[in-house]
Tab-separated table of C-alpha atoms in Angstrom:
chain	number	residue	atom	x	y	z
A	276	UNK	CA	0.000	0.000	0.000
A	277	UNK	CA	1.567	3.772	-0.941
A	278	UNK	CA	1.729	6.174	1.446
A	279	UNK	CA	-1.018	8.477	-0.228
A	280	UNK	CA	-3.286	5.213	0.551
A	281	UNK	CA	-2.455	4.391	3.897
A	282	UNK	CA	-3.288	8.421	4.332
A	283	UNK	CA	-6.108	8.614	2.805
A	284	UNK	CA	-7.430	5.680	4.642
A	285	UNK	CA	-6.606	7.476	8.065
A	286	UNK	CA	-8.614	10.616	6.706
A	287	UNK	CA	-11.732	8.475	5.629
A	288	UNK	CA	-10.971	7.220	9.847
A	289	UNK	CA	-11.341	10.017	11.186
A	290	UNK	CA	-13.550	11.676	9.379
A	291	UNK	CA	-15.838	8.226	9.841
A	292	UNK	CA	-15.139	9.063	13.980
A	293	UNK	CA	-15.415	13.031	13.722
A	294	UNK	CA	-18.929	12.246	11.412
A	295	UNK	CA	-17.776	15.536	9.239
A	296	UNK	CA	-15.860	16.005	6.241
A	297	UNK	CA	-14.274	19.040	7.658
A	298	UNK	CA	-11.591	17.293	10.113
A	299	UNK	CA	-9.108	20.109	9.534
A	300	UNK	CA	-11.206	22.949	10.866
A	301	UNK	CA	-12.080	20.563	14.215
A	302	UNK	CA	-8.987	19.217	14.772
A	303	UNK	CA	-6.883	22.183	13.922
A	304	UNK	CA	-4.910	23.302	17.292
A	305	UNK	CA	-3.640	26.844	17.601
A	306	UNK	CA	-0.783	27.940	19.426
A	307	UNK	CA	1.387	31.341	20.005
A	308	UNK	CA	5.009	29.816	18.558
A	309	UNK	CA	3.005	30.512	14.950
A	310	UNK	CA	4.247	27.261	14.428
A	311	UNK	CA	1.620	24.954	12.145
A	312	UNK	CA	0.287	21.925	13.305
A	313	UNK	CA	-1.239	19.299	11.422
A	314	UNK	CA	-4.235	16.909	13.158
A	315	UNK	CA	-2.042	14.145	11.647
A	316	UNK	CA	1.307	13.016	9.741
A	317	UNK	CA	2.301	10.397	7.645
A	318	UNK	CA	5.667	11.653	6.649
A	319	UNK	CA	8.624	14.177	7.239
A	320	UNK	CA	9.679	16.310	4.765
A	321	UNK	CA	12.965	17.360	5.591
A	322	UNK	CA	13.975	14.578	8.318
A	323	UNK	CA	16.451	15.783	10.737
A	324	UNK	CA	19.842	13.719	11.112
A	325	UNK	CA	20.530	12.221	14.872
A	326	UNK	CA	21.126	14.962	16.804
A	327	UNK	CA	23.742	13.682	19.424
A	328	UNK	CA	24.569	15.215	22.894
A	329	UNK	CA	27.946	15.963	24.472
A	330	UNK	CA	27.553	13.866	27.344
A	331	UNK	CA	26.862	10.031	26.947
A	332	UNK	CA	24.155	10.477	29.871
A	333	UNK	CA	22.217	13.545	31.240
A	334	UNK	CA	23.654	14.790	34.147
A	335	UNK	CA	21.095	14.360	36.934
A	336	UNK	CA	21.816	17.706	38.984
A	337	UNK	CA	20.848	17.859	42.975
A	338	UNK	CA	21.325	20.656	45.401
A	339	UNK	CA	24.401	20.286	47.315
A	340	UNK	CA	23.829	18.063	50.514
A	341	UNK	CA	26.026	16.262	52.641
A	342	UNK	CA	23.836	13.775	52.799
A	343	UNK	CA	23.884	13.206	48.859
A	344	UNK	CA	27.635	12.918	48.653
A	345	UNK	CA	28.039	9.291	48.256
A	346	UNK	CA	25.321	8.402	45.914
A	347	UNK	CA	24.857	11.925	43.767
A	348	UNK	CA	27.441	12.799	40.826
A	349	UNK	CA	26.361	16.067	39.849
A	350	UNK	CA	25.623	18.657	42.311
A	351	UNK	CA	24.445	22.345	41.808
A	352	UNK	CA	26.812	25.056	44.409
A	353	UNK	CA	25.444	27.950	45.402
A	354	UNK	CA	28.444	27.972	48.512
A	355	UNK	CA	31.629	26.597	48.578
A	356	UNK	CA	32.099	22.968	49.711
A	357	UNK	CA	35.560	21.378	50.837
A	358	UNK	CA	36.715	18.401	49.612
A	359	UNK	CA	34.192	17.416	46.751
A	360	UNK	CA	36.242	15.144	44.470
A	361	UNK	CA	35.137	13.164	41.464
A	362	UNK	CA	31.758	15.293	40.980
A	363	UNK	CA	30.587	17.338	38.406
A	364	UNK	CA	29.625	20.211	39.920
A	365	UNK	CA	27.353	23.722	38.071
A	366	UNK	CA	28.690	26.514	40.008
A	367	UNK	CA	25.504	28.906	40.215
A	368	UNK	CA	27.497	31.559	42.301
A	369	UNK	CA	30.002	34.289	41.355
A	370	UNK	CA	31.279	34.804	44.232
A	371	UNK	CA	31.773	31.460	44.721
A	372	UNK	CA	33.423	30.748	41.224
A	373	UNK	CA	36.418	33.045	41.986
A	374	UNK	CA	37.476	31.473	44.668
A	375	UNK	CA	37.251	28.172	43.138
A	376	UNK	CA	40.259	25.886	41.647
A	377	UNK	CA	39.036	22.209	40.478
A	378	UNK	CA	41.041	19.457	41.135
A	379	UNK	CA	42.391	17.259	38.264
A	380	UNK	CA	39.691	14.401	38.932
A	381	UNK	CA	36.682	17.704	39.523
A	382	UNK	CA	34.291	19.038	36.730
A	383	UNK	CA	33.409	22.407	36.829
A	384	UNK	CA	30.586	24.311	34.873
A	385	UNK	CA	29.896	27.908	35.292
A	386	UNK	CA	26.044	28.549	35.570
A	387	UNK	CA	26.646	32.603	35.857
A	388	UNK	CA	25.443	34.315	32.907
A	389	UNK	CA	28.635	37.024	31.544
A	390	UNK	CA	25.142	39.024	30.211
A	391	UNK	CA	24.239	41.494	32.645
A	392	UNK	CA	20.233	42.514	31.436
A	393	UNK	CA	19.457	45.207	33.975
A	394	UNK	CA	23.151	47.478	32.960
A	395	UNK	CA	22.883	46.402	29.246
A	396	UNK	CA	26.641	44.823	29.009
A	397	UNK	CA	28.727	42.260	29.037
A	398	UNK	CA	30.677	41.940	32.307
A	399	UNK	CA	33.956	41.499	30.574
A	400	UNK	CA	35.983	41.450	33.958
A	401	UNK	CA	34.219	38.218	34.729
A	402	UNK	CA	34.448	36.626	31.130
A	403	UNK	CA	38.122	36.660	31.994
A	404	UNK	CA	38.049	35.513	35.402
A	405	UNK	CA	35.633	32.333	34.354
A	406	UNK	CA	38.175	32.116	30.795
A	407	UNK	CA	41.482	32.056	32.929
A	408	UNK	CA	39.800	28.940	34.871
A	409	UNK	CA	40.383	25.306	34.387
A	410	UNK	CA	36.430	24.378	34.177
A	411	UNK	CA	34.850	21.949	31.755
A	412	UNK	CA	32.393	25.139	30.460
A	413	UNK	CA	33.133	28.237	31.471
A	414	UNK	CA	30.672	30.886	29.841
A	415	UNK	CA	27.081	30.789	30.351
A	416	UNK	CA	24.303	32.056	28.127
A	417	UNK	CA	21.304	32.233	30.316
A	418	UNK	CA	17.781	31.970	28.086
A	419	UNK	CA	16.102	30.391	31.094
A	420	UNK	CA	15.219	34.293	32.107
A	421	UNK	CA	13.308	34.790	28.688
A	422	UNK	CA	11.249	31.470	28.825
A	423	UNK	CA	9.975	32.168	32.876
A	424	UNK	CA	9.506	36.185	31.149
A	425	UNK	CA	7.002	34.423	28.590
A	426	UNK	CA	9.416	34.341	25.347
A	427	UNK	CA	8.485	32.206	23.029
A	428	UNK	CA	10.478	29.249	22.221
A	429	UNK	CA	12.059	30.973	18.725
A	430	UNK	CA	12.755	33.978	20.772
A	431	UNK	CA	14.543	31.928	23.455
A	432	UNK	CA	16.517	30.113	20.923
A	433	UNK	CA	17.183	33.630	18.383
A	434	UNK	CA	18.020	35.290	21.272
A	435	UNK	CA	20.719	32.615	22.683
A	436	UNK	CA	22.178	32.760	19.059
A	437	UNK	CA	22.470	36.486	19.018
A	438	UNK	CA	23.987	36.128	22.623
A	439	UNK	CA	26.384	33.485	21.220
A	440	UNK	CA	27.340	35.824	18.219
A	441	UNK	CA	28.004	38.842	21.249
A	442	UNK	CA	30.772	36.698	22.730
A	443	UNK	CA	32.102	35.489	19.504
A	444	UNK	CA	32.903	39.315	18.358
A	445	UNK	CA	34.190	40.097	21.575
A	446	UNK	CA	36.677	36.881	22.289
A	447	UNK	CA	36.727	34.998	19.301
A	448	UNK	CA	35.422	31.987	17.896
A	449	UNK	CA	37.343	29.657	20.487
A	450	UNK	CA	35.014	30.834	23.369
A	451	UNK	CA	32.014	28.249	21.359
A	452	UNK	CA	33.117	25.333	22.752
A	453	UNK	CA	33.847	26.946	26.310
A	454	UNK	CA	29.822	27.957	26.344
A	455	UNK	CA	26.796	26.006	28.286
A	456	UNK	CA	23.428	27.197	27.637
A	457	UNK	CA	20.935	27.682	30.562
A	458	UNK	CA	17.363	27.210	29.316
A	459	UNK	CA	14.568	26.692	30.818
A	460	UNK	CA	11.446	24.072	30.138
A	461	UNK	CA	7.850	25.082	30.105
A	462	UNK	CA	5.011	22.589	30.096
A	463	UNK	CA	4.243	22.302	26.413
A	464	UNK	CA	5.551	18.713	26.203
A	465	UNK	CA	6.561	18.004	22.604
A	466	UNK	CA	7.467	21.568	21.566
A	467	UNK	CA	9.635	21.713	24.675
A	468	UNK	CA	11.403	18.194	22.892
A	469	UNK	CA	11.837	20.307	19.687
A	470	UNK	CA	12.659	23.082	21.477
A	471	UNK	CA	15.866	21.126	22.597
A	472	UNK	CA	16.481	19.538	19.206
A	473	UNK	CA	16.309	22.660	17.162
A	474	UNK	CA	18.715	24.410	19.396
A	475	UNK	CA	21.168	21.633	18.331
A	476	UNK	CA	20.243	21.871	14.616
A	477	UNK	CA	21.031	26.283	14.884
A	478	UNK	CA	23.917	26.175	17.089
A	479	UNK	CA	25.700	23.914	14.800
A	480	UNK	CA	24.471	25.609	11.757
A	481	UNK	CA	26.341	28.983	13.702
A	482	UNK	CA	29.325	26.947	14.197
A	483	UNK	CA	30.007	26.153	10.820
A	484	UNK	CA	29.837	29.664	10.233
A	485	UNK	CA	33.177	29.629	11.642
A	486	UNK	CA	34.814	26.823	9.849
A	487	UNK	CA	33.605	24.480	12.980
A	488	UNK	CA	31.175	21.528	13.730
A	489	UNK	CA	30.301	22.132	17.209
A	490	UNK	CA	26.825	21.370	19.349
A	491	UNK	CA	25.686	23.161	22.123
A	492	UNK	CA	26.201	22.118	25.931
A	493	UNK	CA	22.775	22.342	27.292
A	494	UNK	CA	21.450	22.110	30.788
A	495	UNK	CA	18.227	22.487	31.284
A	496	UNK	CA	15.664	23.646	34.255
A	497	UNK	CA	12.088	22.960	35.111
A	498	UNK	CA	10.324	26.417	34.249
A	499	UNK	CA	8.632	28.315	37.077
A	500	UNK	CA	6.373	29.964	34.318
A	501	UNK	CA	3.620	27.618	34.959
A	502	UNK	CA	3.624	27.151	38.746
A	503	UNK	CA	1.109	27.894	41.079
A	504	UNK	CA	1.685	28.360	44.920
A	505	UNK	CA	-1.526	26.667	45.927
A	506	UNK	CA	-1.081	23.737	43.653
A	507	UNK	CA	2.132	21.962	44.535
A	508	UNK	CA	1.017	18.068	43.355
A	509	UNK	CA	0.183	19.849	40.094
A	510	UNK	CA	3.185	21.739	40.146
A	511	UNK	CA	4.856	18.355	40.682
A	512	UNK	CA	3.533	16.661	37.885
A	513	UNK	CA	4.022	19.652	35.377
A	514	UNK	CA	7.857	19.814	36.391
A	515	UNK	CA	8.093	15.341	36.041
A	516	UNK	CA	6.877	16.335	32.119
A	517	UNK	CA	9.374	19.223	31.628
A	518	UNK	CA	12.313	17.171	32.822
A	519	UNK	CA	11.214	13.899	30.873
A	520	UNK	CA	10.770	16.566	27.563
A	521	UNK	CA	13.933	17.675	28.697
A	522	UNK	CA	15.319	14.359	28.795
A	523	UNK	CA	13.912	13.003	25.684
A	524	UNK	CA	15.001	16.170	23.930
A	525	UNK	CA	18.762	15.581	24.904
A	526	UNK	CA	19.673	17.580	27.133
A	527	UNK	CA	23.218	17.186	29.004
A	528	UNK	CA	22.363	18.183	32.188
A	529	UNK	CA	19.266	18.693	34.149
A	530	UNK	CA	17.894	20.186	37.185
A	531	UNK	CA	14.665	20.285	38.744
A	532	UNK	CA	13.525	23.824	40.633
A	533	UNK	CA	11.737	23.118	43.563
A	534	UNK	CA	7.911	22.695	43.132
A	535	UNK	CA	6.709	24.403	46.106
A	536	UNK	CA	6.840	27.905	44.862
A	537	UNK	CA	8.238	30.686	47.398
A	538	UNK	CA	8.903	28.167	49.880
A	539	UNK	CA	11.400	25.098	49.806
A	540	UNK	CA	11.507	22.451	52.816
A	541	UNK	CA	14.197	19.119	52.624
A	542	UNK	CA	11.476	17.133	52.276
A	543	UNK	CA	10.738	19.041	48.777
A	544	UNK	CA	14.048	19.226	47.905
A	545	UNK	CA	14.606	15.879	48.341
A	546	UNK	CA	11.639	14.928	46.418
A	547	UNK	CA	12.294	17.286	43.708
A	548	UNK	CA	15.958	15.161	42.862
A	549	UNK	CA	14.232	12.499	42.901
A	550	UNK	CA	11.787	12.709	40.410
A	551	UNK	CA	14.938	12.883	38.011
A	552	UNK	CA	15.857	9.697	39.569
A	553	UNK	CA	13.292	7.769	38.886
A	554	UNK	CA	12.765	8.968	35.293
A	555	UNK	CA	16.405	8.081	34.694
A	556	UNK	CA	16.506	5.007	36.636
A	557	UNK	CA	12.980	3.423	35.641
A	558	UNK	CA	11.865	5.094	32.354
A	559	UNK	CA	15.942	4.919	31.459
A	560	UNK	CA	15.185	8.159	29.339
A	561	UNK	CA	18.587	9.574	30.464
A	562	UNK	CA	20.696	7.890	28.014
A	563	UNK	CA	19.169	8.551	24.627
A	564	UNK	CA	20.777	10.035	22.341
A	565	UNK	CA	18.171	11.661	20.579
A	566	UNK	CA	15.306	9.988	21.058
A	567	UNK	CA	11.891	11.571	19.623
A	568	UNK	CA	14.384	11.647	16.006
A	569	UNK	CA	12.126	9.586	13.575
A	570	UNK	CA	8.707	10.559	15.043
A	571	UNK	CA	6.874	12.743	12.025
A	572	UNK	CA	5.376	15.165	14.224
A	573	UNK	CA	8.481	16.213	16.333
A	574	UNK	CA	10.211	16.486	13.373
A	575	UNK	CA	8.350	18.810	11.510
A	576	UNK	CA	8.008	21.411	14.316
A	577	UNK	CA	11.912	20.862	15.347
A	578	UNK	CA	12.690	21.774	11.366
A	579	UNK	CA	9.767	24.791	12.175
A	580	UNK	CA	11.052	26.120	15.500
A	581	UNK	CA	15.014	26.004	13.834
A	582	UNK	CA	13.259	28.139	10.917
A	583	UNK	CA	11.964	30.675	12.964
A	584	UNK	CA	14.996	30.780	15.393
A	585	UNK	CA	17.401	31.506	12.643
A	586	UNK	CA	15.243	33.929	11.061
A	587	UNK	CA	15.006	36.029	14.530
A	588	UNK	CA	18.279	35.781	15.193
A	589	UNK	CA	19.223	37.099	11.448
A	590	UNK	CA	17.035	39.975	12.213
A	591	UNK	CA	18.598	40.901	15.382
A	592	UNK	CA	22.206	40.499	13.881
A	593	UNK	CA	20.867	43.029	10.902
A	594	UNK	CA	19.801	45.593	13.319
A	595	UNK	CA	23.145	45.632	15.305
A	596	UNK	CA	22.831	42.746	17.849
A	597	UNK	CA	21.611	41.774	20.898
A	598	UNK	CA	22.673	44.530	23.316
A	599	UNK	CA	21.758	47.220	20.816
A	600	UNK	CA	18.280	46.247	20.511
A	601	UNK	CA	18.283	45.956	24.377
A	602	UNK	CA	19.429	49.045	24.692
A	603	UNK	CA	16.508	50.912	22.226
A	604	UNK	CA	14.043	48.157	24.392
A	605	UNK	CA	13.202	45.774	21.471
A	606	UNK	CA	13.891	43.136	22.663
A	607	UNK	CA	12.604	43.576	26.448
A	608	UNK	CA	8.827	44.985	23.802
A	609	UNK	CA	9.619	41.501	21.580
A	610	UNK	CA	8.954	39.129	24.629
A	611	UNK	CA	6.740	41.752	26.587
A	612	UNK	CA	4.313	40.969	24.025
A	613	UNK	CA	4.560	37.263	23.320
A	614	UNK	CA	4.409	36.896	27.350
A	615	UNK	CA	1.180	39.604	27.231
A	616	UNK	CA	-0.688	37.644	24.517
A	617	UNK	CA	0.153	34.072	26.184
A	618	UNK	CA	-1.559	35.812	30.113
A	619	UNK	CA	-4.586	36.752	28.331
A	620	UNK	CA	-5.149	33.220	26.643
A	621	UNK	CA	-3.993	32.055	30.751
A	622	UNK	CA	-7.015	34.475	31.759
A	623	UNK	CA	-9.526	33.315	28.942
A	624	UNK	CA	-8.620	29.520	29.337
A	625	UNK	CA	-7.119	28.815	25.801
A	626	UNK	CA	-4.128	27.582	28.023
A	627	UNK	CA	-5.326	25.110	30.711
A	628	UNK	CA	-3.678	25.568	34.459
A	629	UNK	CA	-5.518	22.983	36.623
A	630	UNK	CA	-6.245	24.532	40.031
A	631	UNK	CA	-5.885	27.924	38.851
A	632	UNK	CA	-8.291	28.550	35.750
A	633	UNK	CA	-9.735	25.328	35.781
A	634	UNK	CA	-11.157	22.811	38.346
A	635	UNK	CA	-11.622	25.066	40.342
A	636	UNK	CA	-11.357	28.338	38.301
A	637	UNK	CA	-9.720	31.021	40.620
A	638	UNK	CA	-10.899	34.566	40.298
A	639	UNK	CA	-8.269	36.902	38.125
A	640	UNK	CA	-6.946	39.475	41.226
A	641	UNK	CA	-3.786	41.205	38.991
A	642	UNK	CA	-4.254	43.061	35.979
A	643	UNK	CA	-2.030	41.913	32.910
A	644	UNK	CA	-0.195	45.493	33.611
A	645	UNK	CA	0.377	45.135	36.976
A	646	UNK	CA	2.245	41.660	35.937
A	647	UNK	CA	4.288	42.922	32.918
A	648	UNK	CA	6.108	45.972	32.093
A	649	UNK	CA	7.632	46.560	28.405
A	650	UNK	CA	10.743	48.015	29.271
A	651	UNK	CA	12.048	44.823	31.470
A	652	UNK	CA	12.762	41.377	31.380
A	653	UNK	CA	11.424	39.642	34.226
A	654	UNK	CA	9.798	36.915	35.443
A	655	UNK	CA	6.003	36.606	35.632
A	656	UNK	CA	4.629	33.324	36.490
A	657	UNK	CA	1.095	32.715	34.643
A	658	UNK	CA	-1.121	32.155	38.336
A	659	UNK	CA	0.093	35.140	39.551
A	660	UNK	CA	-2.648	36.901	38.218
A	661	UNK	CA	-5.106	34.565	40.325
A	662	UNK	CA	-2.960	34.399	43.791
């Protein structure tokens, strides 16, 4: 049987099930990327090749803890810790990364983003601090501050591009395999896999740019865009699908934020780890390399989201950068209204929040301009509006 059979014969299905001839107009499902989605697929245009990781197996990243030493390999310092030795460890503290000098058997990473937002530079002194160190990654491009702002995922992704580009003018090409890219995961489950995917397909396109074949170091975070305070068993099932997405999507490292919002107890902590634990250690979705490649559907909105991502960060490159168009307050106006658009459909109930605008439906008690402001970057989770 051809493929325009076996399709046809799933549209006479469905439209059988649906009882309509108009399927497309039913099952059509919008959504604020501008990215289109078909009710079905049956092939891939332009499949993507395998889209490999740097390391074999996601890091699973825990708060420091004494307690953890002996069973934990990668752990997340906010504080300096003596005698750590054989661990990865994501230092998440400048202060703390001066004063650090890894060991021969120690990984470092440097979590602290070089970008300062608020002062609209690049804090050279401490690009050459975190250069002049001995660490596994030493720059950090943070795009986990966009997603929680309400950027959309080709914004994120243009954005960490134009970022990338920034550093590349300033210190050369040799600073792209010294970066690691902070992003953040939201809760829309197979666009947050593409997400992921297509970051891999533009970095490397950027690379080659410079005569070089090089894929980014990604470690990823469980968003706190979609997080309520009075909902924390929802909150904990929303951050299990952002890390398996996460996961799935190959990322290198990951780390779960704590799902009680505002508040964080060891019991929550400890429960937060360990829902990368068990995903890892049961599901064994930690060692893929890239394992949605091959479904249709993932494919064609990776090869969309990659589109749209280069084409942003063209733009921003053709109007003088990223801290240019930070400085004139494009780019703060870009995400303002992507994050604007995506509260009201929060407020209307386009996007579902159990416990917030649904089962039970909270009443709205903060105006969409008392949550955002257009000159700033900052983060808004979506409930706030009903706490």
């Amino acid at each position: 049987m051809s493929n325009s059979e076996t399709f046809s014969n799933w549209e006479n299905l469905v439209k059988k099930q649906l009882k309509t001839e108009d399927i497309y107009t039913i099952l059509k499902k919008e959504n604020l990327e501008g990215i289109d989605v078909k009710p079905f697929y049956n092939s891939v245009e332009k499949p993507t090749p395998n889209l490999p990781k740097v390391e074999e197996s996601t890091h699973l990243v825990a708060n420091y803890h004494e307690s953890l030493e002996d069973d934990v390999f990668a752990f997340l310092l906010n504080e300096n810790v003596e005698n750590l030795v054989g661990k990865t460890v994501f230092v998440n503290n400048k202060d703390l990364a001066e004063h650090i000098s890894p060991q021969d058997e120690d990984q470092y990473f440097s979590l602290i983003d070089v970008f300062d937002e608020k002062n609209i530079e690049i804090n050279d002194q401490l690009v050459k601090e975190l250069l002049a160190k001995d660490f596994k990654r030493n720059i950090c491009v943070d795009i986990s501050l966009h997603q929680n702002a309400g950027a959309a995922i080709y914004q994120q992704l243009g954005i960490a591009l134009a970022k990338t580009k920034e550093l590349i003018e300033i210190y050369g090409a040799e600073i792209i395999n010294k970066l690691i890219f902070r992003i953040a995961v939201g809760g829309n489950y197979f666009f947050e896999m593409a997400k992921v995917r297509a970051f891999k397909l533009v970095f490397n396109q950027l690379s080659k740019e410079y005569d070089l074949d090089h894929i980014p170091y990604i470690f990823a975070e469980t968003s706190m865009r979609n997080k309520a305070i009075s909902d924390n068993e929802n909150n904990l099932i929303r951050s299990t699908l952002e890390l398996a997405s996460a996961m799935i999507g190959g990322a290198d490292a990951l780390y779960s934020n704590n799902y009680l919002v505002g508040k964080s107890t060891d019991n929550s902590e400890e429960i937060s780890f360990k829902q990368q634990i068990v995903l890892a250690y049961e599901s064994i979705i930690n060692v893929f390399e890239d394992g949605s490649n091959g479904s249709y559907y993932i494919e064609n909105i990776t090869n969309q989201i990659a589109e749209k991502s280069w084409k942003l960060f063209v733009e921003i490159e053709e109007s003088g950068g990223y801290l240019e168009l930070l400085k004139q307050g494009i780019i703060q106006k870009k995400i303002y209204d992507q994050a604007v658009e995506e509260q009201k459909w929060v407020e209307e109930g386009k996007i579902k929040l159990i416990g917030v605008n649904l089962y039970p439906k909270l009443e709205v008690k903060k105006s969409i301009e008392e949550l955002y402001n257009p000159k700033e970057i900052k983060a808004v989770r979506w409930a706030e509006m009903f706490e």
